[in-house]
Tab-separated table of C-alpha atoms in Angstrom:
chain	number	residue	atom	x	y	z
K	1260	MET	CA	139.513	145.967	42.392
K	1261	SER	CA	138.672	145.006	38.909
K	1262	VAL	CA	141.220	144.366	35.779
K	1263	SER	CA	140.589	147.222	32.716
K	1264	PRO	CA	140.365	145.277	30.239
K	1265	LEU	CA	143.796	146.306	27.181
K	1266	PRO	CA	143.123	148.505	24.592
K	1267	ALA	CA	142.276	147.052	21.415
K	1268	LYS	CA	144.949	148.985	19.009
K	1269	VAL	CA	147.695	147.008	21.421
K	1270	ALA	CA	147.895	143.082	18.883
K	1271	ARG	CA	147.507	140.797	21.448
K	1272	PRO	CA	146.193	137.304	21.118
K	1273	PRO	CA	142.242	136.985	22.840
K	1274	ALA	CA	144.132	134.664	25.076
K	1275	PRO	CA	145.570	136.505	27.782
K	1276	VAL	CA	142.676	138.684	27.847
K	1277	ALA	CA	140.663	135.737	29.473
K	1278	SER	CA	143.496	134.017	31.007
K	1279	ILE	CA	143.720	137.804	32.804
K	1280	ALA	CA	139.639	138.173	33.205
K	1281	SER	CA	139.713	134.293	34.821
K	1282	THR	CA	142.827	134.581	36.432
K	1283	ALA	CA	140.715	137.946	38.737
K	1284	LYS	CA	137.618	135.892	38.404
K	1285	SER	CA	139.127	133.130	39.833
K	1286	ALA	CA	141.459	135.135	42.423
K	1287	GLN	CA	137.690	136.697	43.456
K	1288	LYS	CA	136.438	132.583	43.597
K	1289	GLY	CA	139.477	131.874	46.333
K	1290	GLN	CA	139.110	134.984	48.706
K	1291	GLN	CA	134.720	134.557	48.872
K	1292	THR	CA	136.158	130.001	49.832
K	1293	LYS	CA	138.966	131.407	52.033
K	1294	ALA	CA	135.832	134.036	53.756
K	1295	ALA	CA	133.429	131.013	53.913
K	1296	ILE	CA	136.122	128.575	55.182
K	1297	VAL	CA	137.731	131.499	57.361
K	1298	ASP	CA	133.801	132.068	58.354
K	1299	ALA	CA	133.024	128.283	59.309
K	1300	ALA	CA	135.938	128.102	61.152
K	1301	LEU	CA	135.523	131.032	63.789
K	1302	GLY	CA	132.003	129.338	64.427
K	1303	LEU	CA	133.573	126.053	64.969
K	1304	ALA	CA	136.447	127.693	67.038
K	1305	THR	CA	133.956	129.307	69.481
K	1306	HIS	CA	132.539	126.071	70.190
K	1307	ILE	CA	134.896	123.702	70.453
K	1308	GLY	CA	137.824	125.810	70.992
K	1309	LEU	CA	141.183	126.946	68.333
K	1310	GLN	CA	143.282	123.559	69.036
K	1311	GLY	CA	140.219	122.050	68.247
K	1312	LEU	CA	140.685	123.110	65.110
K	1313	SER	CA	141.712	121.053	62.558
K	1314	ILE	CA	141.713	121.070	57.927
K	1315	GLY	CA	139.727	118.142	58.318
K	1316	ALA	CA	137.498	118.941	60.594
K	1317	LEU	CA	136.863	121.997	58.379
K	1318	ALA	CA	136.741	119.883	55.408
K	1319	GLU	CA	133.692	118.250	56.530
K	1320	VAL	CA	131.363	121.383	57.310
K	1321	MET	CA	132.877	122.977	54.039
K	1322	HIS	CA	132.361	119.732	51.656
K	1323	MET	CA	136.052	120.306	49.959
K	1324	SER	CA	138.849	118.521	49.948
K	1325	LYS	CA	141.619	118.368	53.167
K	1326	SER	CA	143.914	119.104	50.094
K	1327	GLY	CA	140.747	122.299	48.914
K	1328	VAL	CA	140.927	123.783	52.797
K	1329	PHE	CA	145.104	123.422	52.721
K	1330	ALA	CA	146.000	125.181	49.601
K	1331	HIS	CA	143.996	128.477	51.081
K	1332	PHE	CA	146.470	128.300	55.000
K	1333	GLY	CA	149.236	125.882	53.839
K	1334	SER	CA	148.214	124.976	57.747
K	1335	ARG	CA	146.841	124.761	60.916
K	1336	GLU	CA	148.737	127.223	62.851
K	1337	GLU	CA	147.495	129.565	59.465
K	1338	LEU	CA	143.888	129.196	59.650
K	1339	GLN	CA	143.839	129.569	63.867
K	1340	ILE	CA	145.833	132.802	63.213
K	1341	SER	CA	142.982	133.386	59.885
K	1342	VAL	CA	141.274	132.493	62.805
K	1343	VAL	CA	141.449	135.295	65.283
K	1344	ARG	CA	141.959	137.999	62.792
K	1345	GLU	CA	138.697	137.352	61.580
K	1346	TYR	CA	137.836	137.387	65.381
K	1347	HIS	CA	139.102	140.561	66.322
K	1348	ALA	CA	138.085	141.935	62.842
K	1349	ARG	CA	134.571	141.153	64.224
K	1350	PHE	CA	134.957	142.722	67.603
K	1351	GLU	CA	136.047	146.061	66.847
K	1352	GLU	CA	132.899	145.761	64.148
K	1353	GLU	CA	130.307	145.236	67.260
K	1354	VAL	CA	132.299	146.769	69.748
K	1355	PHE	CA	135.167	149.117	68.809
K	1356	PHE	CA	133.535	151.476	66.240
K	1357	PRO	CA	130.550	151.515	67.121
K	1358	ALA	CA	131.167	153.259	70.211
K	1359	LEU	CA	133.780	155.782	68.287
K	1360	ARG	CA	130.896	157.348	67.468
K	1361	ARG	CA	129.535	158.542	70.941
K	1362	PRO	CA	131.844	161.957	72.019
K	1363	ARG	CA	135.759	161.089	73.814
K	1364	GLY	CA	135.033	161.098	77.700
K	1365	LEU	CA	132.494	159.178	79.758
K	1366	PRO	CA	129.913	158.476	77.108
K	1367	ARG	CA	132.536	156.329	74.525
K	1368	LEU	CA	133.450	154.682	77.938
K	1369	GLN	CA	130.522	153.340	78.883
K	1370	ALA	CA	129.220	152.692	75.421
K	1371	MET	CA	133.249	150.320	74.718
K	1372	PHE	CA	131.707	148.271	78.162
K	1373	GLN	CA	127.979	148.529	77.042
K	1374	HIS	CA	129.098	147.202	73.174
K	1375	TRP	CA	131.438	144.297	75.096
K	1376	MET	CA	129.199	143.468	77.744
K	1377	HIS	CA	126.595	142.931	75.014
K	1378	ARG	CA	129.070	140.465	72.477
K	1379	THR	CA	130.104	138.785	75.983
K	1380	SER	CA	125.943	137.700	76.403
K	1381	VAL	CA	125.323	137.011	72.974
K	1382	GLU	CA	129.172	134.289	74.249
K	1383	ILE	CA	126.873	132.710	77.262
K	1384	ASP	CA	125.998	130.255	74.971
K	1385	SER	CA	128.555	130.171	71.923
K	1386	GLY	CA	131.768	130.781	73.779
K	1387	CYS	CA	134.512	133.078	73.599
K	1388	ILE	CA	138.004	132.145	71.920
K	1389	TYR	CA	139.510	135.686	73.432
K	1390	ILE	CA	138.729	133.554	76.771
K	1391	SER	CA	138.859	129.683	75.745
K	1392	GLY	CA	142.204	130.841	73.669
K	1393	ALA	CA	144.128	132.467	76.809
K	1394	VAL	CA	143.737	129.107	78.606
K	1395	GLU	CA	144.483	126.843	76.263
K	1396	PHE	CA	148.038	129.034	74.521
K	1397	ASP	CA	149.387	130.226	77.936
K	1398	ASP	CA	151.627	127.338	77.912
K	1399	ARG	CA	152.200	127.606	74.367
K	1400	PRO	CA	154.538	129.436	72.679
K	1401	GLY	CA	153.970	130.701	68.917
K	1402	PRO	CA	152.200	132.545	66.202
K	1403	VAL	CA	149.144	132.026	67.110
K	1404	ARG	CA	149.693	132.662	71.168
K	1405	ASP	CA	150.676	135.957	69.407
K	1406	ALA	CA	148.317	136.685	67.838
K	1407	LEU	CA	146.010	136.683	70.257
K	1408	ALA	CA	146.746	138.342	72.959
K	1409	ASP	CA	148.173	140.592	70.840
K	1410	SER	CA	144.714	140.936	69.300
K	1411	VAL	CA	143.568	141.528	73.383
K	1412	GLN	CA	145.705	143.929	73.992
K	1413	LEU	CA	145.045	146.261	71.673
K	1414	TRP	CA	141.189	146.762	72.312
K	1415	LEU	CA	142.543	146.771	76.251
K	1416	ALA	CA	144.227	149.525	75.149
K	1417	ALA	CA	141.907	151.173	73.186
K	1418	MET	CA	140.325	150.905	77.085
K	1419	GLY	CA	142.777	152.548	78.418
K	1420	ARG	CA	142.573	155.528	76.110
K	1421	ALA	CA	138.754	155.926	76.385
K	1422	VAL	CA	139.775	156.094	80.002
K	1423	VAL	CA	143.008	158.711	79.503
K	1424	GLN	CA	139.882	160.785	77.540
K	1425	ALA	CA	137.631	160.800	80.315
K	1426	ARG	CA	140.471	161.584	82.767
K	1427	ASP	CA	141.453	164.217	80.307
K	1428	ALA	CA	138.028	165.310	79.746
K	1429	GLY	CA	137.475	165.877	83.372
K	1430	HIS	CA	134.473	162.840	83.860
K	1431	LEU	CA	137.604	160.467	85.781
K	1432	ARG	CA	139.478	161.513	88.692
K	1433	PRO	CA	142.867	162.935	87.619
K	1434	ALA	CA	144.812	160.136	89.954
K	1435	ILE	CA	143.670	157.333	88.284
K	1436	ASP	CA	145.498	155.058	86.591
K	1437	GLU	CA	143.555	153.922	83.781
K	1438	HIS	CA	145.601	150.432	83.539
K	1439	GLN	CA	143.936	149.946	86.699
K	1440	VAL	CA	140.388	150.729	85.824
K	1441	VAL	CA	141.049	148.446	82.350
K	1442	PHE	CA	141.834	145.652	84.764
K	1443	GLU	CA	138.438	145.965	86.781
K	1444	ILE	CA	136.294	145.846	83.747
K	1445	HIS	CA	138.303	143.171	82.267
K	1446	GLY	CA	137.336	141.207	86.099
K	1447	LEU	CA	133.567	142.155	84.792
K	1448	ILE	CA	133.873	140.763	81.394
K	1449	LEU	CA	135.412	137.307	82.669
K	1450	ALA	CA	133.246	137.291	85.370
K	1451	LEU	CA	129.967	137.375	83.675
K	1452	HIS	CA	131.888	134.598	81.180
K	1453	TYR	CA	132.694	132.928	84.404
K	1454	GLU	CA	129.591	132.789	85.940
K	1455	ALA	CA	127.189	132.716	83.160
K	1456	ARG	CA	128.432	130.103	81.287
K	1457	PHE	CA	130.394	127.559	82.879
K	1458	LEU	CA	128.421	127.611	86.645
K	1459	LYS	CA	125.364	129.207	85.141
K	1460	THR	CA	124.440	131.535	87.564
K	1461	PRO	CA	120.772	133.371	87.507
K	1462	GLY	CA	122.061	137.244	87.422
K	1463	SER	CA	125.039	137.453	86.241
K	1464	ILE	CA	124.945	140.511	83.712
K	1465	THR	CA	122.950	143.080	86.631
K	1466	ARG	CA	125.662	141.970	88.655
K	1467	ALA	CA	128.430	142.991	85.628
K	1468	ASN	CA	126.945	146.282	85.461
K	1469	THR	CA	125.825	147.231	89.384
K	1470	ALA	CA	130.218	146.062	89.505
K	1471	PHE	CA	130.514	148.634	86.315
K	1472	ALA	CA	128.196	151.335	88.074
K	1473	GLY	CA	130.774	151.013	91.250
K	1474	ILE	CA	133.646	152.081	89.371
K	1475	LEU	CA	132.054	154.778	87.435
K	1476	ALA	CA	130.884	155.770	90.695
K	1477	ARG	CA	134.881	155.168	92.140
K	1478	TYR	CA	136.388	156.623	90.805
K	1479	GLY	CA	134.329	159.504	88.583
K	1480	SER	CA	135.108	163.096	89.293
K	1481	PRO	CA	133.145	164.617	91.944
K	1482	ALA	CA	131.700	167.252	89.528
K	1483	ALA	CA	131.036	164.309	86.576
K	1484	ALA	CA	128.902	162.422	89.283
K	1485	ALA	CA	126.503	166.007	88.992
K	1486	ALA	CA	126.328	165.031	85.302
K	1487	PRO	CA	124.510	164.341	83.394
K	1488	ALA	CA	126.303	161.607	81.329
K	1489	ALA	CA	128.056	160.704	84.053
K	1490	LYS	CA	123.856	159.649	86.217
K	1491	LYS	CA	122.914	158.311	82.423
K	1492	PRO	CA	121.074	154.484	83.599
K	1493	LEU	CA	123.713	151.955	82.130
K	1494	VAL	CA	122.150	148.961	79.866
A	226	MET	CA	141.919	101.904	111.040
A	227	SER	CA	143.684	98.823	111.730
A	228	VAL	CA	142.147	95.262	112.122
A	229	SER	CA	141.618	92.925	114.517
A	230	PRO	CA	143.371	89.646	114.552
A	231	LEU	CA	140.798	87.091	115.967
A	232	PRO	CA	140.679	85.876	119.492
A	233	ALA	CA	142.856	82.521	119.734
A	234	LYS	CA	139.927	80.066	121.239
A	235	VAL	CA	138.007	80.996	118.610
A	236	ALA	CA	138.957	77.792	116.161
A	237	ARG	CA	139.973	78.455	113.194
A	238	PRO	CA	143.085	77.449	110.630
A	239	PRO	CA	145.155	79.894	111.035
A	240	ALA	CA	145.472	81.317	106.905
A	241	PRO	CA	142.575	83.309	107.344
A	242	VAL	CA	144.139	85.042	109.796
A	243	ALA	CA	147.407	85.888	107.379
A	244	SER	CA	144.544	86.286	104.630
A	245	ILE	CA	142.218	88.929	105.981
A	246	ALA	CA	146.110	91.117	107.744
A	247	SER	CA	147.319	90.996	103.794
A	248	THR	CA	144.251	92.261	102.508
A	249	ALA	CA	144.529	94.634	105.064
A	250	LYS	CA	148.275	96.015	103.776
A	251	SER	CA	147.395	95.549	100.169
A	252	ALA	CA	144.614	97.697	100.984
A	253	GLN	CA	146.550	100.482	102.302
A	254	LYS	CA	148.634	99.601	99.514
A	255	GLY	CA	146.318	100.256	97.097
A	256	GLN	CA	144.958	102.779	98.612
A	257	GLN	CA	148.778	105.000	98.414
A	258	THR	CA	149.371	103.803	95.023
A	259	LYS	CA	146.331	105.752	94.157
A	260	ALA	CA	147.280	108.906	95.330
A	261	ALA	CA	150.413	108.764	93.853
A	262	ILE	CA	148.090	108.964	90.705
A	263	VAL	CA	145.604	111.891	91.565
A	264	ASP	CA	148.597	113.318	92.497
A	265	ALA	CA	151.235	112.561	89.522
A	266	ALA	CA	147.054	113.712	87.439
A	267	LEU	CA	147.004	116.444	89.296
A	268	GLY	CA	150.409	117.894	88.615
A	269	LEU	CA	149.757	116.624	84.692
A	270	ALA	CA	145.775	117.973	84.598
A	271	THR	CA	147.550	121.851	86.341
A	272	HIS	CA	149.458	122.399	82.889
A	273	ILE	CA	147.604	119.481	79.988
A	274	GLY	CA	143.861	120.209	81.216
A	275	LEU	CA	141.712	117.406	82.781
A	276	GLN	CA	140.934	116.580	79.545
A	277	GLY	CA	144.527	116.722	77.997
A	278	LEU	CA	144.534	113.740	81.331
A	279	SER	CA	144.714	110.747	79.551
A	280	ILE	CA	145.026	106.860	81.691
A	281	GLY	CA	148.033	106.723	79.119
A	282	ALA	CA	149.719	109.551	79.548
A	283	LEU	CA	149.450	108.379	83.329
A	284	ALA	CA	150.529	104.780	82.838
A	285	GLU	CA	153.672	106.674	81.530
A	286	VAL	CA	154.064	108.875	84.572
A	287	MET	CA	153.675	106.682	86.694
A	288	HIS	CA	155.890	103.311	85.197
A	289	MET	CA	152.803	101.667	86.026
A	290	SER	CA	150.966	99.450	82.629
A	291	LYS	CA	147.471	101.278	81.082
A	292	SER	CA	145.324	98.151	83.304
A	293	GLY	CA	147.733	98.921	86.497
A	294	VAL	CA	146.316	103.051	86.293
A	295	PHE	CA	142.708	101.142	84.933
A	296	ALA	CA	142.630	98.930	86.854
A	297	HIS	CA	142.399	102.226	90.186
A	298	PHE	CA	139.955	104.012	88.629
A	299	GLY	CA	137.614	101.788	86.173
A	300	SER	CA	137.184	104.323	83.483
A	301	ARG	CA	138.896	108.652	82.481
A	302	GLU	CA	136.158	110.165	83.830
A	303	GLU	CA	136.457	108.825	87.020
A	304	LEU	CA	140.371	109.834	87.402
A	305	GLN	CA	139.456	113.598	86.358
A	306	ILE	CA	137.071	113.439	89.183
A	307	SER	CA	139.519	111.986	91.492
A	308	VAL	CA	142.220	114.775	90.689
A	309	VAL	CA	138.681	117.240	90.898
A	310	ARG	CA	138.222	115.873	94.739
A	311	GLU	CA	142.359	115.952	95.206
A	312	TYR	CA	142.782	119.872	93.989
A	313	HIS	CA	139.705	120.732	95.518
A	314	ALA	CA	140.914	119.044	98.780
A	315	ARG	CA	144.046	121.370	99.351
A	316	PHE	CA	142.393	124.563	98.084
A	317	GLU	CA	139.958	123.916	101.237
A	318	GLU	CA	142.990	122.801	103.075
A	319	GLU	CA	145.705	126.313	102.201
A	320	VAL	CA	143.028	128.954	101.486
A	321	PHE	CA	139.859	128.301	103.887
A	322	PHE	CA	140.866	126.516	106.498
A	323	PRO	CA	143.253	129.278	107.848
A	324	ALA	CA	141.332	131.324	106.792
A	325	LEU	CA	138.513	130.010	109.778
A	326	ARG	CA	141.738	130.430	112.307
A	327	ARG	CA	140.699	134.309	111.795
A	328	PRO	CA	137.927	136.097	113.392
A	329	ARG	CA	134.737	136.377	111.622
A	330	GLY	CA	134.091	139.771	109.647
A	331	LEU	CA	136.253	141.317	108.048
A	332	PRO	CA	139.885	139.544	109.225
A	333	ARG	CA	138.269	136.566	108.319
A	334	LEU	CA	137.500	137.930	104.490
A	335	GLN	CA	140.616	139.796	103.577
A	336	ALA	CA	142.708	136.107	104.897
A	337	MET	CA	140.391	134.360	102.762
A	338	PHE	CA	141.043	136.906	100.056
A	339	GLN	CA	145.092	137.459	100.381
A	340	HIS	CA	145.261	132.738	100.921
A	341	TRP	CA	142.766	132.761	97.735
A	342	MET	CA	145.681	135.471	96.085
A	343	HIS	CA	148.540	133.526	96.759
A	344	ARG	CA	147.395	130.445	95.558
A	345	THR	CA	146.703	132.384	92.194
A	346	SER	CA	149.681	133.872	92.125
A	347	VAL	CA	151.460	131.076	92.201
A	348	GLU	CA	149.407	129.249	89.435
A	349	ILE	CA	150.468	132.377	86.914
A	350	ASP	CA	152.961	129.482	86.781
A	351	SER	CA	151.180	126.581	86.877
A	352	GLY	CA	147.818	127.167	85.580
A	353	CYS	CA	144.732	126.314	87.514
A	354	ILE	CA	141.614	123.301	86.837
A	355	TYR	CA	139.355	125.832	87.955
A	356	ILE	CA	140.103	128.410	84.569
A	357	SER	CA	140.889	125.665	82.488
A	358	GLY	CA	138.066	122.990	83.465
A	359	ALA	CA	135.986	125.898	83.285
A	360	VAL	CA	136.957	126.405	79.796
A	361	GLU	CA	137.384	122.846	78.814
A	362	PHE	CA	133.821	121.592	80.672
A	363	ASP	CA	131.176	124.882	80.372
A	364	ASP	CA	129.761	122.456	77.624
A	365	ARG	CA	130.916	118.977	78.212
A	366	PRO	CA	127.292	118.084	80.036
A	367	GLY	CA	128.451	115.383	82.354
A	368	PRO	CA	130.076	113.830	85.922
A	369	VAL	CA	133.544	116.280	85.056
A	370	ARG	CA	131.872	119.550	84.415
A	371	ASP	CA	129.537	118.635	87.963
A	372	ALA	CA	132.373	118.035	89.465
A	373	LEU	CA	134.161	120.460	88.520
A	374	ALA	CA	131.548	123.542	88.671
A	375	ASP	CA	130.191	122.424	92.035
A	376	SER	CA	134.098	122.337	93.639
A	377	VAL	CA	133.679	125.881	92.474
A	378	GLN	CA	130.654	126.859	93.692
A	379	LEU	CA	131.133	125.390	97.424
A	380	TRP	CA	134.119	127.771	97.537
A	381	LEU	CA	132.440	130.840	96.594
A	382	ALA	CA	129.061	130.598	98.318
A	383	ALA	CA	131.894	130.047	101.459
A	384	MET	CA	133.227	133.409	100.174
A	385	GLY	CA	129.261	135.038	100.021
A	386	ARG	CA	129.160	133.284	103.696
A	387	ALA	CA	132.319	134.841	105.183
A	388	VAL	CA	130.496	138.486	103.374
A	389	VAL	CA	127.433	138.024	105.040
A	390	GLN	CA	129.295	136.910	108.852
A	391	ALA	CA	131.813	140.549	107.508
A	392	ARG	CA	128.342	141.993	106.980
A	393	ASP	CA	126.178	140.962	110.367
A	394	ALA	CA	129.319	142.295	112.306
A	395	GLY	CA	128.643	145.458	111.044
A	396	HIS	CA	131.647	145.728	108.907
A	397	LEU	CA	129.842	146.053	105.855
A	398	ARG	CA	127.356	147.548	105.610
A	399	PRO	CA	124.042	146.235	106.192
A	400	ALA	CA	122.379	146.883	102.421
A	401	ILE	CA	125.150	145.028	100.714
A	402	ASP	CA	124.418	142.030	98.800
A	403	GLU	CA	126.653	138.728	99.261
A	404	HIS	CA	126.689	137.620	95.717
A	405	GLN	CA	126.723	141.091	94.228
A	406	VAL	CA	130.410	141.273	96.279
A	407	VAL	CA	131.785	137.792	96.475
A	408	PHE	CA	131.080	138.473	92.087
A	409	GLU	CA	132.726	141.673	91.833
A	410	ILE	CA	136.400	138.924	93.794
A	411	HIS	CA	135.867	136.318	91.712
A	412	GLY	CA	136.287	138.434	89.005
A	413	LEU	CA	139.328	139.659	90.240
A	414	ILE	CA	140.996	136.518	90.099
A	415	LEU	CA	140.114	135.934	86.931
A	416	ALA	CA	141.677	139.187	85.882
A	417	LEU	CA	144.530	138.634	87.118
A	418	HIS	CA	144.308	135.413	86.073
A	419	TYR	CA	144.002	135.957	82.867
A	420	GLU	CA	146.595	139.370	82.666
A	421	ALA	CA	149.346	137.305	84.718
A	422	ARG	CA	149.628	134.461	83.185
A	423	PHE	CA	147.908	134.878	78.925
A	424	LEU	CA	149.528	138.364	78.415
A	425	LYS	CA	152.102	138.035	80.855
A	426	THR	CA	151.545	141.673	81.872
A	427	PRO	CA	153.791	143.375	84.779
A	428	GLY	CA	151.590	144.593	87.771
A	429	SER	CA	148.648	142.963	87.621
A	430	ILE	CA	149.016	141.239	91.456
A	431	THR	CA	149.902	144.714	93.107
A	432	ARG	CA	146.694	145.908	90.702
A	433	ALA	CA	144.298	143.317	92.123
A	434	ASN	CA	144.830	144.030	95.400
A	435	THR	CA	144.407	147.476	94.703
A	436	ALA	CA	140.579	147.107	93.623
A	437	PHE	CA	140.671	144.341	96.652
A	438	ALA	CA	140.937	147.651	98.764
A	439	GLY	CA	138.506	149.666	96.576
A	440	ILE	CA	135.900	146.546	96.950
A	441	LEU	CA	135.947	146.925	100.946
A	442	ALA	CA	135.927	150.804	101.033
A	443	ARG	CA	133.098	150.875	98.673
A	444	TYR	CA	131.201	148.103	100.326
A	445	GLY	CA	132.683	148.775	103.931
A	446	SER	CA	130.421	150.289	106.453
A	447	PRO	CA	131.338	153.722	107.716
A	448	ALA	CA	131.327	152.925	111.140
A	449	ALA	CA	134.553	149.828	110.008
A	450	ALA	CA	136.622	152.369	108.469
A	451	ALA	CA	137.296	153.895	110.983
A	452	ALA	CA	138.936	150.397	113.016
A	453	PRO	CA	142.273	149.115	112.765
A	454	ALA	CA	140.843	145.624	111.045
A	455	ALA	CA	139.927	147.903	108.044
A	456	LYS	CA	142.794	149.908	107.722
A	457	LYS	CA	145.379	146.742	108.197
A	458	PRO	CA	147.591	147.243	104.782
A	459	LEU	CA	147.284	143.659	102.181
A	460	VAL	CA	149.696	141.881	101.658
């Protein structure tokens, strides 16, 4: 949103106009700086964990003073929460929104899994704050833990809705429990991350895809099994 | 192993005999102290992680001097490795050895899963160093990471052997890949830990059991499905 200049007929000294314009410009610059700090913080957090993040380390990376970084967040906790929100926004952008362009039912559910798999494959090298954060904050109650857990829950709930839609569309069996299906899919992603990143076991991506196909085969309706959508090979 | 006293006919002053006895006694006491330190360290590590372990924190818990604790390990790394070994020994004791008393094939595989599930359920409250350690050491190469990864690999390989035995006994389909089955079972354990411990989702234990039954149904041989062993309800 741009700030309109004041009309000429209003008799005001020029100073406030310049001041409003410069305030707007400085606010915009402030937001850009904050976004750049959050971006750097997210990069750091995926490697060293959210708990490893400190205003000091970030100031060093950003070539800023500690007080300069601090001014944008007010606390280390607020910085951590901003990182969780940024991660959430990127996850939605990469994993969720593209899947919404696919038709409801099995095609959308498959797309959600494929995008999630793709993101997890990339994170085999970098780390994932939904996974490292769960270990760091599983016994640290507070707003950072809440932000993380809410973010993961939102995604799992979206997955659950996609399963319900697939069931309602007749692509999955009528009796299935969406929480059960999502639990099993979540397990595949966690096993992929653990075995590929920590144990460096080759073939983990193929195993996760095979297991997902197995889940669909188990919960798929016999009618859908004969339809082309369910036969589509998984990436 | 006890140290035998020297025969009387050998002309030696009594001092060395007393010295050998007291050395043996002190070595035994030293081992007991070391075991007590490792026990305390394991208790700490399950809550705060292996990385959180320090000689200082442990000295405080043990009411010992830092140098006293240090003398038993020589380094923080050696202390961490001792903790991994102790965890491994207890895991074997609780999860693996009791399952070996069950007949090879599906009964043993089911027992391994049930004991693993039981241990994971207990660790929902305390934490698990195989899971937290994987996050802490996934990008920290070195002997602690190696000890952890080797320990997990040993267990997954034992699970794999149980799957092969179940396949050879005709309880599972001939074409199954044991690595695929173990990957999927590992995923259930990881999902259970994540959802019950971090997200506090109710019903996670039931979901893991249901999913395991689903894996057995998918990979089970049609012959075994009709046999009583495969029908045994899971705990």
